[in-house]
PDB file of C-alpha atoms in Angstrom:
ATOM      1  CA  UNK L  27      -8.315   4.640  -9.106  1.00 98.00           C
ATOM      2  CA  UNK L  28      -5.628   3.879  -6.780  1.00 98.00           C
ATOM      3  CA  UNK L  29      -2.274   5.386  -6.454  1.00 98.00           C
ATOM      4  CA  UNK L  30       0.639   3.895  -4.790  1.00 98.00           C
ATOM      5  CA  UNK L  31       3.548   5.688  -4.449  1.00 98.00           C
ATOM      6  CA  UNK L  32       6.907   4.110  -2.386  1.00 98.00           C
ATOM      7  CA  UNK L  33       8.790   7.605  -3.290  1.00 95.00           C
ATOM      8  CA  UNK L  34      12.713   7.368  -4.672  1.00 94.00           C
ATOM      9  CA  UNK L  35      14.960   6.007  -1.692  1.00 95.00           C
ATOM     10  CA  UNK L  36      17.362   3.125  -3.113  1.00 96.00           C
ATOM     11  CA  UNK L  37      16.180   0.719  -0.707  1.00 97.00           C
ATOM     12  CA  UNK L  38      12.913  -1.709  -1.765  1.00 98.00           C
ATOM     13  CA  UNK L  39       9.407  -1.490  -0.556  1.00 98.00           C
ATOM     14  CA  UNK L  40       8.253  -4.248  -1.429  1.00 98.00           C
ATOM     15  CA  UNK L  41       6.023  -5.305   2.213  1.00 98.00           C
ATOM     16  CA  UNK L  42       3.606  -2.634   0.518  1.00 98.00           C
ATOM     17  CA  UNK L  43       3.651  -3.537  -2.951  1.00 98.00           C
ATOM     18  CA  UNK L  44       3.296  -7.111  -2.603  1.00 98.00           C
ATOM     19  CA  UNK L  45       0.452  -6.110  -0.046  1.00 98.00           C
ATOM     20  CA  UNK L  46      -1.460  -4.032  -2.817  1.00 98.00           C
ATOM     21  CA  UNK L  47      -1.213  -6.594  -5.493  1.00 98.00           C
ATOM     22  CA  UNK L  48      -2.508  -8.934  -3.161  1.00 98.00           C
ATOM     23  CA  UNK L  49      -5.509  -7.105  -1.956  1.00 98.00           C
ATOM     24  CA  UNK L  50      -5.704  -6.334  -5.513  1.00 98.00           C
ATOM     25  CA  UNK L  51      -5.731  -9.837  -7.066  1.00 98.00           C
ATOM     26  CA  UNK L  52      -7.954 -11.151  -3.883  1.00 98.00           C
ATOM     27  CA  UNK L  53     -10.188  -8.548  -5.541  1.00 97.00           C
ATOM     28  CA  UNK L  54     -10.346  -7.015  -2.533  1.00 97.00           C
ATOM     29  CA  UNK L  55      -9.489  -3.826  -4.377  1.00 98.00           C
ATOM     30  CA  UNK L  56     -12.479  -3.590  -7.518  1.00 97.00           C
ATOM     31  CA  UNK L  57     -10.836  -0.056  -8.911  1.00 97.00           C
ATOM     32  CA  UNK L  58      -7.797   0.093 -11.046  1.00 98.00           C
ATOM     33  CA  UNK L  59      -4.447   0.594  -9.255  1.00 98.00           C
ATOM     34  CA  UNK L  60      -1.057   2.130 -10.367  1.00 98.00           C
ATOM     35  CA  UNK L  61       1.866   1.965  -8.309  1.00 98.00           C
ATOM     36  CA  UNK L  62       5.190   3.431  -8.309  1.00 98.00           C
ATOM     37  CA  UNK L  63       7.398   0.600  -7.106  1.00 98.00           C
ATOM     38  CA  UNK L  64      10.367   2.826  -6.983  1.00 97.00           C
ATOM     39  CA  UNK L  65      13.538   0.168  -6.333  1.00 97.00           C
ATOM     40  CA  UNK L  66      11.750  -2.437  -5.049  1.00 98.00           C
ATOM     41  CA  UNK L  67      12.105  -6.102  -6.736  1.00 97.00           C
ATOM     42  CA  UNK L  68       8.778  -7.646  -5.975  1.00 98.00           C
ATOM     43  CA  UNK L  69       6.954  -6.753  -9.885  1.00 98.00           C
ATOM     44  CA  UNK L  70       3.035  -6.499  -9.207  1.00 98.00           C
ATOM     45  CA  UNK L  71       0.971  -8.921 -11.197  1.00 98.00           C
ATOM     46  CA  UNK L  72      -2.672  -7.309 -11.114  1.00 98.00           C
ATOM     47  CA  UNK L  73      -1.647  -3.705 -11.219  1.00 98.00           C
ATOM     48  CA  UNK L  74      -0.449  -1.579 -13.484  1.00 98.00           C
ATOM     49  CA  UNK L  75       3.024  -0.081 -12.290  1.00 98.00           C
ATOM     50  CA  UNK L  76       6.278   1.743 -13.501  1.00 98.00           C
ATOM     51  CA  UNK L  77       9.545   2.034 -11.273  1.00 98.00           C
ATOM     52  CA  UNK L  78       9.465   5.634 -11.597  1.00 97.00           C
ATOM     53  CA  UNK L  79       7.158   8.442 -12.824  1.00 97.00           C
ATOM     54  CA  UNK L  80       7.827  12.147 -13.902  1.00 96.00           C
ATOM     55  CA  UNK L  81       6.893  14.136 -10.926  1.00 94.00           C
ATOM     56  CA  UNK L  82       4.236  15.910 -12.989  1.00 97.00           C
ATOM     57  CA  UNK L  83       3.084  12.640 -14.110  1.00 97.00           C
ATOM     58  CA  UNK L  84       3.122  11.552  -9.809  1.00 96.00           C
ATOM     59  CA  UNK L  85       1.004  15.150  -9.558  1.00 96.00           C
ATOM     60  CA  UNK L  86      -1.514  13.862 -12.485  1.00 98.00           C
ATOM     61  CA  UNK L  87      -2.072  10.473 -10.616  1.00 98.00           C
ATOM     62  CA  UNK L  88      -2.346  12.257  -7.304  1.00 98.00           C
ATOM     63  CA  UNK L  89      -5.337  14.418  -8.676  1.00 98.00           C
ATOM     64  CA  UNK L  90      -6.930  11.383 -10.694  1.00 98.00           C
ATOM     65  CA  UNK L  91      -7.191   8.729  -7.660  1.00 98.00           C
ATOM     66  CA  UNK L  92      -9.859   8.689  -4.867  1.00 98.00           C
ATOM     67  CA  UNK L  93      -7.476   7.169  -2.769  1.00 98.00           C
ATOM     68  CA  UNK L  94      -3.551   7.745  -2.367  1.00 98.00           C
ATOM     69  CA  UNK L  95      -0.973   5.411  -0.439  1.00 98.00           C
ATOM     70  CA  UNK L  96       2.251   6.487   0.295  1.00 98.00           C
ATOM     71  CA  UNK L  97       5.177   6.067   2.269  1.00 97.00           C
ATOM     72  CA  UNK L  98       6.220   8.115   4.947  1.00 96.00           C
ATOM     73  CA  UNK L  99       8.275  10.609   3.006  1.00 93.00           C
ATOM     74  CA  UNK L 100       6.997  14.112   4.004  1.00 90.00           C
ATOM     75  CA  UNK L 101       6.836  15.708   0.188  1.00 88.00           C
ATOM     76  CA  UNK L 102       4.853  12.336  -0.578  1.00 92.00           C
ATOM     77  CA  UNK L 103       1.831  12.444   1.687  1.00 90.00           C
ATOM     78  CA  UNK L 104       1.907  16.805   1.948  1.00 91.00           C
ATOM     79  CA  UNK L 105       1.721  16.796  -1.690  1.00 93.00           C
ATOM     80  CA  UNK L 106      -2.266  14.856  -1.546  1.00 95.00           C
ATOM     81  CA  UNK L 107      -3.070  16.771   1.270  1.00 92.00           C
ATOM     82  CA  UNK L 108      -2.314  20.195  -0.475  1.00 91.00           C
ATOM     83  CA  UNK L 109      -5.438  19.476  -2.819  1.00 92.00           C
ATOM     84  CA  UNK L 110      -7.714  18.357  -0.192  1.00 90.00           C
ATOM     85  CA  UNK L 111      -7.138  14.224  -0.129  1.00 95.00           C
ATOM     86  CA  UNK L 112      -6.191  12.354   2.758  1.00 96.00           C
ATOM     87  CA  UNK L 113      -3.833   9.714   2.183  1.00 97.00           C
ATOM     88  CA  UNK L 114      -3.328   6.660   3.872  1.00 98.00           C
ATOM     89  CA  UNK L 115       0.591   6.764   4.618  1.00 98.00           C
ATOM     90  CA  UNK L 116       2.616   3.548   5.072  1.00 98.00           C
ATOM     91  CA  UNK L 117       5.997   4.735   6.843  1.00 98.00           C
ATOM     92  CA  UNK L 118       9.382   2.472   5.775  1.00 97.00           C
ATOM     93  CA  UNK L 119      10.934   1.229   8.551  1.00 97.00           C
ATOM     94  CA  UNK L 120      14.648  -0.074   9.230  1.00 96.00           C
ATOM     95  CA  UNK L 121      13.677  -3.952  10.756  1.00 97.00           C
ATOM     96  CA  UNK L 122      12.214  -4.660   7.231  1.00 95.00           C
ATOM     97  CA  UNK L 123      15.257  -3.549   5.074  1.00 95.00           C
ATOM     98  CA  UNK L 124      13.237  -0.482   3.323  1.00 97.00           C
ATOM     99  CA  UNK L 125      14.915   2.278   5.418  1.00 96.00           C
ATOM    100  CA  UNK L 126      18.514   2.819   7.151  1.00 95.00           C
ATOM    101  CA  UNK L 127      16.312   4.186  10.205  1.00 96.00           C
ATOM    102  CA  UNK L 128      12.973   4.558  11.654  1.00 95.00           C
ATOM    103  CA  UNK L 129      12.497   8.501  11.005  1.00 94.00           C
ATOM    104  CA  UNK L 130       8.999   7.894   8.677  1.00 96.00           C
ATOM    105  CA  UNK L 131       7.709   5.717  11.355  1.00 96.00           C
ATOM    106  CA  UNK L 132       8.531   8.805  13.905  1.00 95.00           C
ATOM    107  CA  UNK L 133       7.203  11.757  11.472  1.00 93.00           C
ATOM    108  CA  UNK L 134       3.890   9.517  10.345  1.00 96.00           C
ATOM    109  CA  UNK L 135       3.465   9.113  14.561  1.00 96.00           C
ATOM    110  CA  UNK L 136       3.927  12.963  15.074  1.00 92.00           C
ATOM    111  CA  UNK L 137       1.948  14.073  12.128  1.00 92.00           C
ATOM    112  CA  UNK L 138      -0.976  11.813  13.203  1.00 92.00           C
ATOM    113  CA  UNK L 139      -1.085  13.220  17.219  1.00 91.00           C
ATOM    114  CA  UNK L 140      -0.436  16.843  16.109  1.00 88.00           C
ATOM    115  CA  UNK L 141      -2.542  17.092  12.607  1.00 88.00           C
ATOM    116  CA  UNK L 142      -4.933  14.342  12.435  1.00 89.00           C
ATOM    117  CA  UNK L 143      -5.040  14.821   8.615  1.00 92.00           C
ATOM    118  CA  UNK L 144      -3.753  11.591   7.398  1.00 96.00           C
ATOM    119  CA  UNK L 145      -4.303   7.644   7.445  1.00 98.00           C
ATOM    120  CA  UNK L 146      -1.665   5.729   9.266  1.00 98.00           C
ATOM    121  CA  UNK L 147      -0.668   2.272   8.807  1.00 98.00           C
ATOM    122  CA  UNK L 148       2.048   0.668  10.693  1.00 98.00           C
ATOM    123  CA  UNK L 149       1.156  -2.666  10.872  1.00 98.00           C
ATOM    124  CA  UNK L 150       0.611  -3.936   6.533  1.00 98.00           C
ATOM    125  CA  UNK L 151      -1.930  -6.186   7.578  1.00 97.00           C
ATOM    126  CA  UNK L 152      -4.491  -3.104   8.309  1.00 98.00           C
ATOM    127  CA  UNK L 153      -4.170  -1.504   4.736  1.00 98.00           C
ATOM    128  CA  UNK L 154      -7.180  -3.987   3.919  1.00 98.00           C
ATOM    129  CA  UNK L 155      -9.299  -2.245   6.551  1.00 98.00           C
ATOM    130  CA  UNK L 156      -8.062   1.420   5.914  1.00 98.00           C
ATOM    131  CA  UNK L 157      -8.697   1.025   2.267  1.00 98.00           C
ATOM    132  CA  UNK L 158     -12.292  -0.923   2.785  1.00 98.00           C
ATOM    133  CA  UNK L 159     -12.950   1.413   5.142  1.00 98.00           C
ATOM    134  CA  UNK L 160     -11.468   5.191   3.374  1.00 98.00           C
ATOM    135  CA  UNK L 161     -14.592   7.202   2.774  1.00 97.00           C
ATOM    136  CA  UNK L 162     -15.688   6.896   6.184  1.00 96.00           C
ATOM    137  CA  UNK L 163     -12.214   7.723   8.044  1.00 96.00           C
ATOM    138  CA  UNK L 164     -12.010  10.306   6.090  1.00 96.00           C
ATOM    139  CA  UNK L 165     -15.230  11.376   6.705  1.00 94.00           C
ATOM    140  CA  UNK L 166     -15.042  11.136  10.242  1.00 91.00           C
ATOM    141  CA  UNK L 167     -11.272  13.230   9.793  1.00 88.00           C
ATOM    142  CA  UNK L 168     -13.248  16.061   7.855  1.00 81.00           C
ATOM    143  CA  UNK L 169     -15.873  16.307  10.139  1.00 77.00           C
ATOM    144  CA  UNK L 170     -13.095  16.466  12.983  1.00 73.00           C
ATOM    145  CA  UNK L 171     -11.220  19.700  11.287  1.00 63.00           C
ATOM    146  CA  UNK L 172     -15.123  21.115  10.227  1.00 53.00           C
ATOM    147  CA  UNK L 173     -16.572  20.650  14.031  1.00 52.00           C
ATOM    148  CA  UNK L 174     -13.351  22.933  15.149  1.00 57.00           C
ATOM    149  CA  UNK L 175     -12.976  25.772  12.515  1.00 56.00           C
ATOM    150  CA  UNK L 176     -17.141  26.240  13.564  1.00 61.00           C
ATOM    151  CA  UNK L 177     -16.147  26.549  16.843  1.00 63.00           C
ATOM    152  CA  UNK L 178     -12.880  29.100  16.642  1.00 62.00           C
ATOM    153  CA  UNK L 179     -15.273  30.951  14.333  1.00 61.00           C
ATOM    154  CA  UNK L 180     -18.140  30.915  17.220  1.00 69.00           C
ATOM    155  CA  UNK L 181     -15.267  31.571  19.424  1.00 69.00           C
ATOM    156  CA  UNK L 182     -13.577  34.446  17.644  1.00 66.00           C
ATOM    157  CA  UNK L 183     -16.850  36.203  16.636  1.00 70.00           C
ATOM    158  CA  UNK L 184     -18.015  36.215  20.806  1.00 79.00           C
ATOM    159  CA  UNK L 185     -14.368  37.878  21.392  1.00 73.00           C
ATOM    160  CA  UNK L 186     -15.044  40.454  18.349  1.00 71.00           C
ATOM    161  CA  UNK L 187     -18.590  41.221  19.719  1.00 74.00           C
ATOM    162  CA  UNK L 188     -17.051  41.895  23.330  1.00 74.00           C
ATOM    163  CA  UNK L 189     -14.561  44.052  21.674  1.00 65.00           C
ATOM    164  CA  UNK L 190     -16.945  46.382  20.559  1.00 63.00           C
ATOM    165  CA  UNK L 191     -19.486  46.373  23.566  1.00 60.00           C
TER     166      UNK L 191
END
């Protein structure tokens, strides 16, 4: 399963809803999808949606789908990554009318240079490819964080050993 969430600000969303239903109906996407369209207009078609969930309902979906899409909210995309997912985060942005600024486009750019730990797609047309694509991005991204806690470990143990020499 799928799960699409564009969070709770007033303004729509819908570049990445209609993209999902799309990719979706294209059957592009094979799995089921849910998404939380939040105040967007555009009404998906070939997915199952509701404008707004409980959060412990958001929490159940979260923990049921192998893949998560969010915006660029921070509480969206830290919640997935708190049980061990990597979501693919789709930041609002002003020019498009789903934001009053760019700040998720600015965070989702930071958190990708200094963490490394999520999915970013700025340009809607590349959700096809990230989604195609997940298991081995994330992959890649897990091997990334596992290559460096062997080395600090390698690292730290040489420093322990010197310590007691």
């Amino acid at each position: 399963m799928i799960f699409v969430t564009v969070g709770t600000h007033e303004q729509q969303f819908n570049r990445l809803v209609e993209e999902v239903d799309k990719l979706k109906e294209d059957e592009i996407i094979k799995e089921d999808v849910f998404i939380q369209t939040g105040f967007s207009t555009y009404e998906p078609k070939h997915c199952q949606w509701s404008k707004l969930i409980s959060y412990k309902e958001m929490n159940n979906k979260i923990k049921e789908a192998r893949i998560v899409i969010t915006h660029g909210g921070p509480a969206s995309f830290i919640a997935p990554l708190q049980i061990g997912k990597i979501p693919i985060v789709v930041p609002r942005q002003e020019k498009y009318g789903e934001h009053v600024n760019d700040h998720q486009l600015e965070f989702t750019k930071n958190v990708e240079e200094r963490n490394k730990n999520i999915i970013p797609v700025y340009d809607i047309k590349d959700l096809k490819e990230k989604i195609l694509n997940y298991d081995n991005i994330v992959n890649k991204i897990e091997q990334q964080y596992s290559s460096n806690t062997e080395k600090f470990v390698e690292k730290l143990k040489i420093e322990i050993e010197k310590m007691f020499l």
